[in-house]
Amino acid sequence: MTVNRVQVVENILNANDQVAQLNRQALDNAGAFSINLMASPGAGKTSFILKTIQALRTDVKIGVVEGDTAPVTIDADKINAVGMPAVQINTGGECHLDAVMLKAGLQQLPLPEIDLLIVENVGNLICPAAFDLGTHINLLIASIPEGDDKPYKYPNIYRGLDVLVINKTDLLPYIDFRMDYFRQGVEMLNPGLTTFAVSCKTGEGIDAWADWLRGRLAASRQV
Amino acid sequence: MHELAVTESILEIATRHAQQAEAARVTDIYLVIGQLSSIVDDSVQFYWDAMAENTICHGAQLHFKRIQARMLCQDCQGEFELASQLEPCPACGSYRLTVAAGDEFYMESIEVEKI
Ligand SMILES: Nc1nc2c(ncn2[C@@H]2O[C@H](COP(=O)(O)OP(=O)(O)OP(=O)(O)O)[C@@H](O)[C@H]2O)c(=O)[nH]1
Ligand SMILES: [Mg+2]
Ligand SMILES: [Zn+2]
């Protein structure tokens, strides 16, 4: 019996990252720009996707992947009801989507027809940040009722963001949410982060977001 | 937390490397984990004990090497150790920082027995 040390040096999420790379290629080949949408449960992810569809639907074909820990199709049904293709992925209790799950979801969508793919990740502020899906940008929705201290408590997810959306601004009069304090925390973690304040209830701020997104879609078509 | 998925990956990687080395058994697994990775050692260990049973990794000891987070300041190019999660550059007060160390998350090596 001999004891040997075997050099490994392999990223623990290597398998996930390789599949993420394949997803990115599949999305690029299909010409679909993609967003990994993260947030706490109930922050308004599905509401925001519906508002985005409403704003862009005349000229942008949008596909949606809905991640949920339970085998329900509530969110995907809402997207299908407004005439866009959506698939529901049940993570089987896992707290996040991973690249393999997204790959399975992509296979059920008419990718070549889709201009914009939105992935609604599982409602969670910790785990989704660790798993690359192969999407083009990371977007977080922070909603007013969650409180103004979330950047300080969940720094990791803020560090990796490309866009931040502050939702439920219609509730600002009823909740003690110090916008300055919140934004200061964000600025410490991700200086200059592109941020939109919106209300999916009143529609406030959705136009500015939709304009920005149109710009990103146009830019991604050029490369 | 996603320790279950992480533990599955650890088992997969260790098993694959052990088989390549034609080992009979894995005795030790050395992991390098940065302070900024949100992984709880105890719960990986908890899943590990159950998951490694009846595999080539049964009874293997997990070793966690934690790496202190270090930030690089984009404004003055200074480097410093991060004590809490949210602190500015001690030299110039800037928050424009990038991670220089502390986001590691890999398996460094394994120790195996050969017959
Ligand atoms: N007042 C107000 N309520 C909102 C707003 N946006 C969403 N809501 C409400 O918030 C609740 C949750 O919204 P969803 O869009 O289902 O949130 P979600 O993040 O998709 O939730 P999960 O998928 O379950 O994690 C619903 O009752 C929405 O009507 C908003 O801007 N203002
Ligand atoms: Mg939803
Ligand atoms: Zn500095």
XYZ file of C-alpha atoms and ligand atoms in Angstrom:
372
model
C 0.000 0.000 0.000
C 1.472 3.368 -1.000
C 0.127 6.821 -0.321
C 0.319 9.326 -3.155
C -0.574 12.952 -3.469
C -2.410 13.726 -6.707
C -2.324 17.304 -7.939
C -5.836 18.413 -8.964
C -6.179 22.239 -9.175
C -9.690 22.219 -10.556
C -12.386 24.780 -9.927
C -15.131 23.154 -7.855
C -17.817 24.595 -10.115
C -15.832 23.731 -13.236
C -18.535 21.411 -14.602
C -21.137 24.156 -14.226
C -18.887 26.760 -15.831
C -18.234 24.562 -18.857
C -21.947 24.100 -19.467
C -22.437 27.848 -18.948
C -19.935 28.402 -21.739
C -21.995 26.133 -24.018
C -25.153 28.043 -23.137
C -23.448 31.325 -23.989
C -22.430 29.931 -27.367
C -25.946 28.639 -28.072
C -27.412 32.036 -27.184
C -24.858 33.890 -29.308
C -25.440 31.580 -32.258
C -29.184 32.178 -32.005
C -28.641 35.931 -31.683
C -30.444 36.059 -28.352
C -29.348 38.581 -25.733
C -29.902 37.154 -22.260
C -30.503 38.394 -18.749
C -30.072 36.476 -15.491
C -32.724 38.064 -13.297
C -32.179 37.593 -9.581
C -34.062 38.834 -6.505
C -35.598 37.817 -3.195
C -38.885 35.919 -3.293
C -41.706 38.309 -4.166
C -39.505 41.271 -5.152
C -41.416 41.507 -8.424
C -39.377 39.442 -10.892
C -42.365 38.094 -12.804
C -44.156 41.462 -12.667
C -41.041 43.138 -14.075
C -40.746 40.598 -16.900
C -44.400 41.221 -17.801
C -43.802 45.008 -17.824
C -40.732 44.537 -20.000
C -42.715 42.411 -22.444
C -45.431 45.060 -22.545
C -42.902 47.788 -23.322
C -40.979 45.919 -26.038
C -43.468 43.484 -27.528
C -44.091 45.305 -30.808
C -40.550 44.727 -32.049
C -38.763 42.329 -29.692
C -39.508 38.621 -29.353
C -38.941 37.639 -25.722
C -38.488 34.138 -24.318
C -38.560 33.385 -20.608
C -37.142 30.628 -18.419
C -38.820 30.460 -15.027
C -36.888 28.795 -12.219
C -38.771 27.612 -9.168
C -37.958 25.247 -6.336
C -41.452 23.734 -6.448
C -43.127 21.941 -9.370
C -45.584 24.724 -10.185
C -46.096 26.629 -13.453
C -47.664 29.787 -12.006
C -45.025 32.179 -13.360
C -44.600 30.498 -16.769
C -48.383 30.500 -17.210
C -48.409 34.278 -16.726
C -45.845 34.740 -19.502
C -47.606 32.320 -21.860
C -50.855 34.179 -21.203
C -49.383 37.317 -22.797
C -48.260 35.348 -25.847
C -44.527 34.855 -25.266
C -42.829 31.450 -25.014
C -41.913 30.409 -21.476
C -40.662 27.239 -19.845
C -40.765 26.398 -16.193
C -37.802 24.673 -14.588
C -38.263 22.910 -11.304
C -34.968 22.861 -9.425
C -36.135 20.020 -7.189
C -35.609 22.025 -4.028
C -32.241 23.516 -5.020
C -31.880 27.157 -4.058
C -30.597 28.361 -7.434
C -30.610 27.636 -11.153
C -27.418 26.167 -12.548
C -26.097 25.996 -16.092
C -27.302 22.429 -16.656
C -30.854 23.378 -15.715
C -30.757 26.378 -18.049
C -29.435 24.186 -20.859
C -32.474 21.934 -20.463
C -34.720 24.995 -20.512
C -33.133 26.415 -23.656
C -33.800 23.169 -25.497
C -37.523 23.683 -24.984
C -37.569 27.199 -26.437
C -37.590 28.333 -30.095
C -34.214 30.054 -29.607
C -33.609 31.270 -33.186
C -36.846 33.295 -33.028
C -35.956 34.887 -29.720
C -34.249 38.302 -29.495
C -34.230 38.555 -25.720
C -34.113 35.717 -23.206
C -34.960 36.510 -19.601
C -34.129 33.907 -16.963
C -36.053 34.331 -13.717
C -33.767 32.771 -11.156
C -34.987 31.233 -7.897
C -35.903 33.859 -5.293
C -32.721 34.006 -3.198
C -29.960 36.573 -2.636
C -27.067 34.213 -1.952
C -26.898 31.075 -4.038
C -27.744 32.295 -7.563
C -24.719 34.606 -7.426
C -22.340 31.623 -7.291
C -23.539 29.845 -10.430
C -22.719 31.215 -13.882
C -25.559 30.351 -16.259
C -23.968 31.588 -19.466
C -26.303 34.594 -19.726
C -24.957 37.957 -20.894
C -25.846 40.200 -17.953
C -26.744 39.879 -14.286
C -29.686 41.950 -13.103
C -30.930 42.221 -9.533
C -34.306 43.533 -8.464
C -34.295 45.044 -4.993
C -37.751 45.999 -3.791
C -38.591 48.744 -1.310
C -40.352 46.510 1.296
C -37.188 44.387 1.682
C -35.497 47.320 3.398
C -32.595 49.631 2.691
C -29.875 47.502 4.325
C -29.753 44.673 1.789
C -26.523 45.719 0.010
C -24.782 45.624 3.399
C -26.150 42.172 4.224
C -25.782 40.508 0.818
C -22.627 42.077 -0.628
C -21.680 39.199 -2.919
C -24.695 39.450 -5.183
C -24.216 43.217 -5.581
C -20.557 42.843 -6.568
C -21.370 40.775 -9.645
C -24.188 42.928 -11.056
C -24.427 44.705 -14.397
C -27.797 46.332 -13.706
C -29.836 47.060 -10.592
C -33.582 47.687 -10.575
C -35.232 49.174 -7.497
C -38.874 48.073 -7.644
C -42.075 49.028 -5.821
C -41.236 52.745 -5.646
C -44.983 53.343 -5.252
C -44.562 52.012 -1.692
C -41.941 54.597 -0.671
C -44.491 56.787 1.181
C -45.453 53.872 3.417
C -42.074 52.364 4.270
C -38.998 53.746 6.011
C -36.569 53.204 3.196
C -33.574 55.553 3.172
C -32.738 55.708 -0.527
C -29.431 57.496 0.218
C -28.326 54.788 2.624
C -29.284 52.047 0.167
C -27.503 53.686 -2.761
C -24.419 54.361 -0.630
C -24.148 50.644 0.105
C -24.505 49.808 -3.570
C -21.887 52.397 -4.493
C -19.381 50.795 -2.095
C -19.822 47.395 -3.700
C -20.311 48.296 -7.339
C -19.371 51.922 -8.092
C -21.301 53.524 -10.933
C -23.711 50.585 -11.285
C -26.483 51.250 -13.840
C -29.644 51.580 -11.750
C -33.336 52.055 -12.536
C -36.049 52.891 -10.004
C -39.392 51.523 -11.141
C -42.865 50.581 -10.045
C -44.406 47.605 -11.770
C -47.726 48.714 -10.310
C -47.841 52.269 -11.715
C -45.397 51.738 -14.586
C -43.179 54.562 -13.325
C -39.592 54.249 -14.576
C -40.283 51.379 -16.972
C -39.737 53.595 -20.052
C -36.197 54.506 -18.991
C -35.391 50.820 -18.429
C -36.935 49.819 -21.773
C -34.911 52.502 -23.606
C -31.690 51.295 -22.018
C -32.513 47.683 -22.887
C -33.291 48.598 -26.504
C -29.848 50.190 -26.638
C -28.207 47.022 -25.305
C -30.118 44.843 -27.769
C -29.042 47.059 -30.674
C -25.420 46.989 -29.511
C -25.403 43.202 -29.164
C -26.787 42.819 -32.691
C -23.827 44.776 -34.073
C -21.109 42.527 -32.673
C -27.206 27.452 0.737
C -25.956 25.428 -2.167
C -23.613 23.154 -0.229
C -25.388 20.095 -1.620
C -24.479 20.992 -5.209
C -20.967 21.893 -4.113
C -20.497 18.603 -2.286
C -21.647 16.676 -5.352
C -19.006 18.483 -7.414
C -16.299 17.727 -4.868
C -17.184 14.040 -5.018
C -17.228 14.032 -8.818
C -13.849 15.768 -9.152
C -12.113 13.673 -6.476
C -13.488 10.418 -7.893
C -12.424 11.263 -11.437
C -8.861 12.162 -10.402
C -8.590 9.102 -8.158
C -9.644 6.810 -10.993
C -7.165 8.445 -13.355
C -4.454 7.763 -10.774
C -5.693 4.164 -10.446
C -6.131 4.632 -6.726
C -7.869 2.183 -4.427
C -9.073 4.778 -1.956
C -9.058 8.540 -1.371
C -7.909 9.456 2.136
C -7.683 13.269 2.043
C -9.079 16.102 -0.049
C -7.528 19.568 0.047
C -9.851 22.443 -0.842
C -8.925 26.109 -1.203
C -11.786 28.464 -0.442
C -11.634 32.239 -0.444
C -13.202 34.238 2.355
C -15.627 35.791 -0.138
C -17.102 32.419 -1.149
C -20.308 31.869 0.766
C -19.681 28.265 1.706
C -20.131 26.816 5.173
C -17.491 24.171 5.876
C -19.635 22.327 8.418
C -22.534 21.771 6.089
C -20.290 20.562 3.262
C -18.816 18.130 5.787
C -22.332 17.079 6.804
C -23.382 16.267 3.222
C -19.996 14.729 2.533
C -20.249 12.085 5.230
C -23.482 10.783 3.723
C -22.611 11.262 0.076
C -19.162 9.666 0.082
C -20.442 6.435 1.569
C -20.017 3.417 -0.730
C -17.685 5.362 -3.016
C -13.922 5.402 -3.517
C -13.977 8.534 -1.287
C -15.592 6.856 1.701
C -13.994 8.133 4.904
C -11.874 10.731 3.108
C -10.995 13.729 5.241
C -11.911 17.164 3.855
C -9.384 19.940 4.524
C -10.481 23.534 3.997
C -7.795 26.128 3.399
C -9.351 29.568 3.783
C -7.827 32.475 1.865
C -7.985 35.977 3.289
C -9.698 38.486 0.979
C -7.412 41.154 -0.506
C -8.658 44.103 -2.529
C -6.857 46.137 -5.162
C -7.694 49.841 -5.263
C -8.360 51.133 -8.770
C -7.568 54.696 -7.761
C -4.226 54.438 -5.949
C -3.271 50.854 -6.951
C -2.793 49.995 -3.271
C -3.602 46.514 -1.994
C -5.113 45.751 1.406
C -6.688 42.947 3.424
C -10.461 43.155 3.748
C -11.569 42.805 7.362
C -15.315 43.270 6.996
C -17.233 43.194 3.716
C -17.593 46.912 3.081
C -14.581 49.069 3.669
C -12.872 51.653 1.544
C -9.219 51.690 0.564
C -7.357 52.633 3.788
C -4.857 54.704 1.798
C -7.179 56.906 -0.277
C -10.781 56.184 0.805
C -11.895 54.903 -2.600
C -14.522 52.195 -3.042
C -13.424 51.409 -6.568
C -11.924 48.064 -5.591
C -11.421 44.800 -7.361
C -10.873 41.439 -5.722
C -7.178 40.464 -5.751
C -7.637 37.357 -3.609
C -10.429 35.724 -1.654
C -12.746 34.415 -4.363
C -10.870 31.107 -4.786
C -12.950 27.979 -4.898
C -10.983 24.972 -6.060
C -9.645 21.537 -5.190
C -5.892 21.702 -4.834
C -5.006 18.022 -4.439
C -6.064 14.677 -3.073
C -4.202 11.971 -1.235
C -4.854 8.436 -2.364
C -3.842 4.890 -1.476
C -2.669 2.541 -4.156
C -2.474 -1.215 -3.776
N -47.100 47.790 -4.758
C -46.396 47.091 -5.660
N -46.516 45.748 -5.691
C -45.789 45.075 -6.617
C -44.911 45.735 -7.515
N -44.305 44.800 -8.292
C -44.795 43.606 -7.898
N -45.711 43.774 -6.895
C -46.451 42.720 -6.186
O -45.535 41.913 -5.470
C -45.975 40.567 -5.405
C -44.912 39.626 -5.942
O -44.676 39.910 -7.310
P -44.049 38.855 -8.326
O -43.859 39.554 -9.608
O -44.848 37.600 -8.305
O -42.658 38.600 -7.598
P -41.559 37.480 -7.913
O -40.264 38.072 -7.528
O -41.707 36.995 -9.294
O -41.960 36.358 -6.869
P -41.446 34.822 -6.819
O -41.321 34.319 -8.223
O -42.489 34.110 -6.048
O -40.137 34.868 -6.085
C -47.252 40.518 -6.227
O -48.339 40.614 -5.345
C -47.154 41.755 -7.107
O -48.425 42.260 -7.490
C -44.793 47.160 -7.420
O -44.052 47.830 -8.150
N -45.557 47.769 -6.471
Mg -41.898 35.027 -10.024
Zn -6.771 53.698 -2.877
